[in-house]
Short mmCIF file of C-alpha atoms in Angstrom, two decimals:
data_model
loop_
_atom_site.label_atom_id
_atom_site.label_comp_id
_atom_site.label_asym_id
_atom_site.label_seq_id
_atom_site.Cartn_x
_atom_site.Cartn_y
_atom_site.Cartn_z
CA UNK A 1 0.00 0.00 0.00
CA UNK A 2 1.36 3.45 -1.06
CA UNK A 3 2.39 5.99 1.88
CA UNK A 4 -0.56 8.14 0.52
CA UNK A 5 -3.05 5.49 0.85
CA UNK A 6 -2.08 5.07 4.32
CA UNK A 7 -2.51 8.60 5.16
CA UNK A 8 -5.55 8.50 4.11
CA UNK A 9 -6.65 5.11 5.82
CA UNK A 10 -5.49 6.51 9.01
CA UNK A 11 -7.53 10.03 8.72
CA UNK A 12 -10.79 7.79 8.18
CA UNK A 13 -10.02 5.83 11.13
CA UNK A 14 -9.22 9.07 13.49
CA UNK A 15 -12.51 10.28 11.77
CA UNK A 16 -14.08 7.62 12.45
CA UNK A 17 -13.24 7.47 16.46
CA UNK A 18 -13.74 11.10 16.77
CA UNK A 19 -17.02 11.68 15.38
CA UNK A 20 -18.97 10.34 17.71
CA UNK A 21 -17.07 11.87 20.77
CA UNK A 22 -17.65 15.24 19.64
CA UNK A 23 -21.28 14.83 18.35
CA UNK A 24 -21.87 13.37 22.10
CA UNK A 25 -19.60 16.42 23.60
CA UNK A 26 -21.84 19.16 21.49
CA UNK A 27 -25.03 17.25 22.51
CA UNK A 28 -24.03 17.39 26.14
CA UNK A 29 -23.21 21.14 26.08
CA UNK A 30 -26.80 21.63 24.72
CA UNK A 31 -28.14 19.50 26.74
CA UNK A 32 -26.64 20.99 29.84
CA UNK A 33 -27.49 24.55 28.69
CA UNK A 34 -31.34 23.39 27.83
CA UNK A 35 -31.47 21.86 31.75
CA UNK A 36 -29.68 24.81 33.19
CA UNK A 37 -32.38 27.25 31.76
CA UNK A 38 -35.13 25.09 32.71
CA UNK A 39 -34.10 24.74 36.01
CA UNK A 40 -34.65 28.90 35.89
CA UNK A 41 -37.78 28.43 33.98
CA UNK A 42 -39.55 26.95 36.69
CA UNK A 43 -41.85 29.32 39.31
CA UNK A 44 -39.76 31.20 41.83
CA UNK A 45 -42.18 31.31 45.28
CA UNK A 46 -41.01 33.86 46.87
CA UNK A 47 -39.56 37.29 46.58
CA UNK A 48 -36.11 36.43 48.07
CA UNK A 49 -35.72 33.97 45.53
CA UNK A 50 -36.49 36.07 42.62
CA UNK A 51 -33.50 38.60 44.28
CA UNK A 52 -31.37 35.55 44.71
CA UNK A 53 -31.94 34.41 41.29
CA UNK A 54 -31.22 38.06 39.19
CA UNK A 55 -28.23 38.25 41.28
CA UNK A 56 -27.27 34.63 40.07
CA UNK A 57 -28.34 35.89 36.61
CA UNK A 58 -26.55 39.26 36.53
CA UNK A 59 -23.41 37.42 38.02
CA UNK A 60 -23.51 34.48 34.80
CA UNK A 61 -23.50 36.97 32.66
CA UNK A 62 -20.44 39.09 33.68
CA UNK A 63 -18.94 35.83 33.68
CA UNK A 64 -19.70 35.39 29.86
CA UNK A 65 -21.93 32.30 31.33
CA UNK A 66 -25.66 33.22 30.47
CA UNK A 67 -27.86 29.50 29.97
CA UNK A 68 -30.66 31.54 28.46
CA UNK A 69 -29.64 31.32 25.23
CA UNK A 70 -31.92 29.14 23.47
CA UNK A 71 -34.62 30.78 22.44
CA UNK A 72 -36.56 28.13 20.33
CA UNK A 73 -36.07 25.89 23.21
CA UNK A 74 -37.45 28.73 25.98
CA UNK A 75 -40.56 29.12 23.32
CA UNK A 76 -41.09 25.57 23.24
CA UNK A 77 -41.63 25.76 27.31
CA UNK A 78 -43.78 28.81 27.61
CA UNK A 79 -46.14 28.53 24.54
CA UNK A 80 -48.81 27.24 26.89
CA UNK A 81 -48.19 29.33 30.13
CA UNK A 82 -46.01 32.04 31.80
CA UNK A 83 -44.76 32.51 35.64
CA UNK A 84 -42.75 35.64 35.87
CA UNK A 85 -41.55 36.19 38.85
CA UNK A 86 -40.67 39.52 38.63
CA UNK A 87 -41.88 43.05 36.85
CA UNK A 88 -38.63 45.34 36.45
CA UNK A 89 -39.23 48.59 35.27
CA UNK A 90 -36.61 50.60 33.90
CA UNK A 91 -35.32 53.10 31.11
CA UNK A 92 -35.64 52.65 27.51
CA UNK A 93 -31.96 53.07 26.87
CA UNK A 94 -30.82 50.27 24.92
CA UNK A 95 -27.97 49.72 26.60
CA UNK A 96 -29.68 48.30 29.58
CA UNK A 97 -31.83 44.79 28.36
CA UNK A 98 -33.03 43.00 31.46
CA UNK A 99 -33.80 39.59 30.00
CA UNK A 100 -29.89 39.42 29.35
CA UNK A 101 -28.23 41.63 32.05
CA UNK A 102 -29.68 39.02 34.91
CA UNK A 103 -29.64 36.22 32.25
CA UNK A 104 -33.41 35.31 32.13
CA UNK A 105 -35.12 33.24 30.12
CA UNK A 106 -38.65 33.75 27.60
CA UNK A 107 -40.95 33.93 30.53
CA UNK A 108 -39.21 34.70 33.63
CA UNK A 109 -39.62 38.27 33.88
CA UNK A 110 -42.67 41.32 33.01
CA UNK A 111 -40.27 44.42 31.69
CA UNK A 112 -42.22 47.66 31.58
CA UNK A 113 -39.83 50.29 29.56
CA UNK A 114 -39.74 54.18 29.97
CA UNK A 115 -37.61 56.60 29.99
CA UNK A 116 -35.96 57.66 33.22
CA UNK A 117 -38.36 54.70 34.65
CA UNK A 118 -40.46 56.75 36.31
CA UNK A 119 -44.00 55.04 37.30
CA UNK A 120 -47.39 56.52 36.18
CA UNK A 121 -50.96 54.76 36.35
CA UNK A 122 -50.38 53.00 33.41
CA UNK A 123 -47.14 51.95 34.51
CA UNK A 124 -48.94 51.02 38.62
CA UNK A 125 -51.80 49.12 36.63
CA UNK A 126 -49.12 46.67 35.27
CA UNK A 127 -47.40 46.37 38.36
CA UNK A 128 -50.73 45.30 39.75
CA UNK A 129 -51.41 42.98 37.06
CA UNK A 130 -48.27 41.61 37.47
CA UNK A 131 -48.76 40.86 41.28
CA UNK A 132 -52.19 40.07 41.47
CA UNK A 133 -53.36 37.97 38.51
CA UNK A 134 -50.17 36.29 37.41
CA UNK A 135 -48.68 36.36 41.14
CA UNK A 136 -45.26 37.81 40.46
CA UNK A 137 -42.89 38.10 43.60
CA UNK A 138 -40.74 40.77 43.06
CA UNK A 139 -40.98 44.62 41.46
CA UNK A 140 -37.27 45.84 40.39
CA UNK A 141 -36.83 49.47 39.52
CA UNK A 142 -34.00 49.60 37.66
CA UNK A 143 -32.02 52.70 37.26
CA UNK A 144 -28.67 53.42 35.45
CA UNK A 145 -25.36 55.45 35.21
CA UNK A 146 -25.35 58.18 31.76
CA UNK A 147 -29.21 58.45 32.02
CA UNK A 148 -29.77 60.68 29.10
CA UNK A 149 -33.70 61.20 30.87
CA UNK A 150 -31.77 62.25 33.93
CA UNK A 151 -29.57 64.60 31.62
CA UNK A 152 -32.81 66.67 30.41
CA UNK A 153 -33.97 66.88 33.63
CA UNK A 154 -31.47 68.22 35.02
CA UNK A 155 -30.43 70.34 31.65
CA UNK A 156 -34.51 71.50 31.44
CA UNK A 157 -34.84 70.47 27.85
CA UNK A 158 -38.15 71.03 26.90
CA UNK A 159 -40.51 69.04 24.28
CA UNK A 160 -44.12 68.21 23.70
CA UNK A 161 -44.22 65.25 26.04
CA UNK A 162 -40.87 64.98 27.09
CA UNK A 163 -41.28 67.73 29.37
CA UNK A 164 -43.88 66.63 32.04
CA UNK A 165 -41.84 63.04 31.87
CA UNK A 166 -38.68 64.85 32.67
CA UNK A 167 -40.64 66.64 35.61
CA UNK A 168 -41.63 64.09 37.43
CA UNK A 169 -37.50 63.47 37.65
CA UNK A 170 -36.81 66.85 38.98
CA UNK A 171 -37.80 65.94 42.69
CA UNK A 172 -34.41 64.24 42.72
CA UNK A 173 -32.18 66.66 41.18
CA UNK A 174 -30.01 68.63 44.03
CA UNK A 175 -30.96 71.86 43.95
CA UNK A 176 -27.27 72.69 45.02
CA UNK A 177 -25.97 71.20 41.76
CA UNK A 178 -23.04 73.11 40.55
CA UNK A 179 -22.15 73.47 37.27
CA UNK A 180 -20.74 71.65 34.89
CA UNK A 181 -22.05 68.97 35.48
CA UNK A 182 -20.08 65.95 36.25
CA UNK A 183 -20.80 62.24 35.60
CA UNK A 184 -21.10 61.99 39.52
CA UNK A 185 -24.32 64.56 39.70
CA UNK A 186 -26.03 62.44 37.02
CA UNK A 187 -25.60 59.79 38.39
CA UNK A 188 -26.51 60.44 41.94
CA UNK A 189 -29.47 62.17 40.47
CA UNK A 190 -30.44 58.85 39.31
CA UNK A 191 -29.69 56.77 42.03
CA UNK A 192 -32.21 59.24 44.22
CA UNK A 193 -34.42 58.82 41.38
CA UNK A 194 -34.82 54.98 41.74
CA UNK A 195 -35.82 56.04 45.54
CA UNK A 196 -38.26 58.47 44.76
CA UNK A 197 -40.19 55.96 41.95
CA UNK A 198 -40.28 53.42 44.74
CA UNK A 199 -41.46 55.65 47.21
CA UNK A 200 -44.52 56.93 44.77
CA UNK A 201 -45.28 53.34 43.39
CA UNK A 202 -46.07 52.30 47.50
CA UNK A 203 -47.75 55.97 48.17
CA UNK A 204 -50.06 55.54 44.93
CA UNK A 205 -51.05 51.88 44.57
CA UNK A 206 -53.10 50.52 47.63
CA UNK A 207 -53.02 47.39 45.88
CA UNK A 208 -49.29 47.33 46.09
CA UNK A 209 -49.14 48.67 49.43
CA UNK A 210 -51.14 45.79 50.75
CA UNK A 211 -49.31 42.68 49.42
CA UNK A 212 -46.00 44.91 50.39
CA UNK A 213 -47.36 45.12 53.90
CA UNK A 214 -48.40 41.47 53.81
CA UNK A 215 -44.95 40.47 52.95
CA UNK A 216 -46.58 38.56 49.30
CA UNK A 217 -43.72 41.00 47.32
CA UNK A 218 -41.01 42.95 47.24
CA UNK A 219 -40.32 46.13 45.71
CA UNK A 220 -36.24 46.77 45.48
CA UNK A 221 -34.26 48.97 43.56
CA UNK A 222 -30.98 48.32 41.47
CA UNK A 223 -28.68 50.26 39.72
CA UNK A 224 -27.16 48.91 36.57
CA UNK A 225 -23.20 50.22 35.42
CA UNK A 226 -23.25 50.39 31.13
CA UNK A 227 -19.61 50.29 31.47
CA UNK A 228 -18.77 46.50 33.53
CA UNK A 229 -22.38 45.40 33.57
CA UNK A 230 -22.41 45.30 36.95
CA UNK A 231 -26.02 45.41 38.97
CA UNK A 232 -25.67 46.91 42.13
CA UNK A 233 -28.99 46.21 44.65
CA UNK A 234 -30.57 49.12 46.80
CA UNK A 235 -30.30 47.61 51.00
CA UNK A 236 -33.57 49.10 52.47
CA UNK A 237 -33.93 51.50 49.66
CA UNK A 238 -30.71 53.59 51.00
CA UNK A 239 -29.34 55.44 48.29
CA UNK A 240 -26.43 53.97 46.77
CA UNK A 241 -22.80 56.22 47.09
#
């Protein structure tokens, strides 16, 4: 038999022997990811687990270790039902996408979106919703550094709608702000902001109130960094320095 022959004899073989140990490695990494999210598919019962899993979430995903990344599969599960186990409400920026910051599967989480993530009825009558009918643990507001909503509060920009949004952020502007501005006023503006929502989603909504009171939810704040991608949780709703 020529060399060449035999070269070729022996890749078949190694081909041969491989192929099956990779097609079983590959099958096992999807396999593993598919149980991994549906072990985070399945109904959180209380609100410290729903904080105890987006901090589990937020923390796979600055490790570049997100399981909630098959999105056919995650369809497959909730086509019939839903059990989210938390509303977060935060900015429209598009820098800041909860399903993927605390690495959370298709039906693990309501997200109401608007900028500055301030809370209005409409906002309050999805919270209730949320809590009520499809018994959802947790409320995050979610607030972030470089808020440009924060920016025109603070900066009074003025448009049709934009300005009674931006107004309802002014309450937590400094009014000993100095300028220019620095990346440190924004931000703290923001942080104060998260607060303040909070405090108006529990003064407005005796629905809320109630199952607050009755310990049946949470409402927490967070504070998400666009620059590491790092969520930072509000301790008793004490501003965070």
């Amino acid at each position: 038999m020529c060399p060449k022959n035999k070269r070729n004899n022996r890749r078949t073989l190694l081909l041969f022997v491989l192929c099956p140990f990779f097609a079983l490695t590959i099958f096992s990494f999807i396999f593993f990811k598919n149980e991994k999210a549906e072990e985070h598919l399945l109904e959180i019962k209380t609100p410290d687990e729903a904080i105890a899993d987006l901090k589990n979430g937020n923390l796979r995903f600055l490790e570049n270790k997100s399981v909630h990344l098959n999105y056919a599969h995650e369809i497959d599960l909730t086509k019939k039902e839903q059990h989210p186990h938390t509303l977060v409400l935060t900015c429209i920026d598009s820098r800041v996408p909860p399903e993927i910051i605390f690495d959370q599967g298709i039906g693990n989480l309501f997200v109401a979106r608007v900028a500055g993530n301030i809370e209005d009825d409409n906002i309050l009558g999805s919270m209730e919703f949320a809590t009520t009918i499809k018994h959802t643990k947790l409320i995050v507001v979610l607030g972030h550094n470089h808020c440009g909503a924060v920016q025109g509060a603070i900066d009074n920009v003025g448009l049709e709608h934009l300005t009674q949004l931006t107004s309802q952020i002014k309450p937590s502007i400094n009014p000993h702000k100095t300028y220019p501005l620095s990346d440190y006023t924004i931000d703290d503006t923001s942080r104060k902001n998260v607060v303040l929502t909070i405090e108006k989603i529990i003064k407005k909504s005796a629905t809320l109130e109630h199952q607050l009171k009755n310990k049946e939810i949470k409402i927490i704040g967070a504070y998400y960094d666009i620059t590491n991608g790092k969520v930072a949780f509000l301790e008793n709703n004490v501003v965070l320095k």
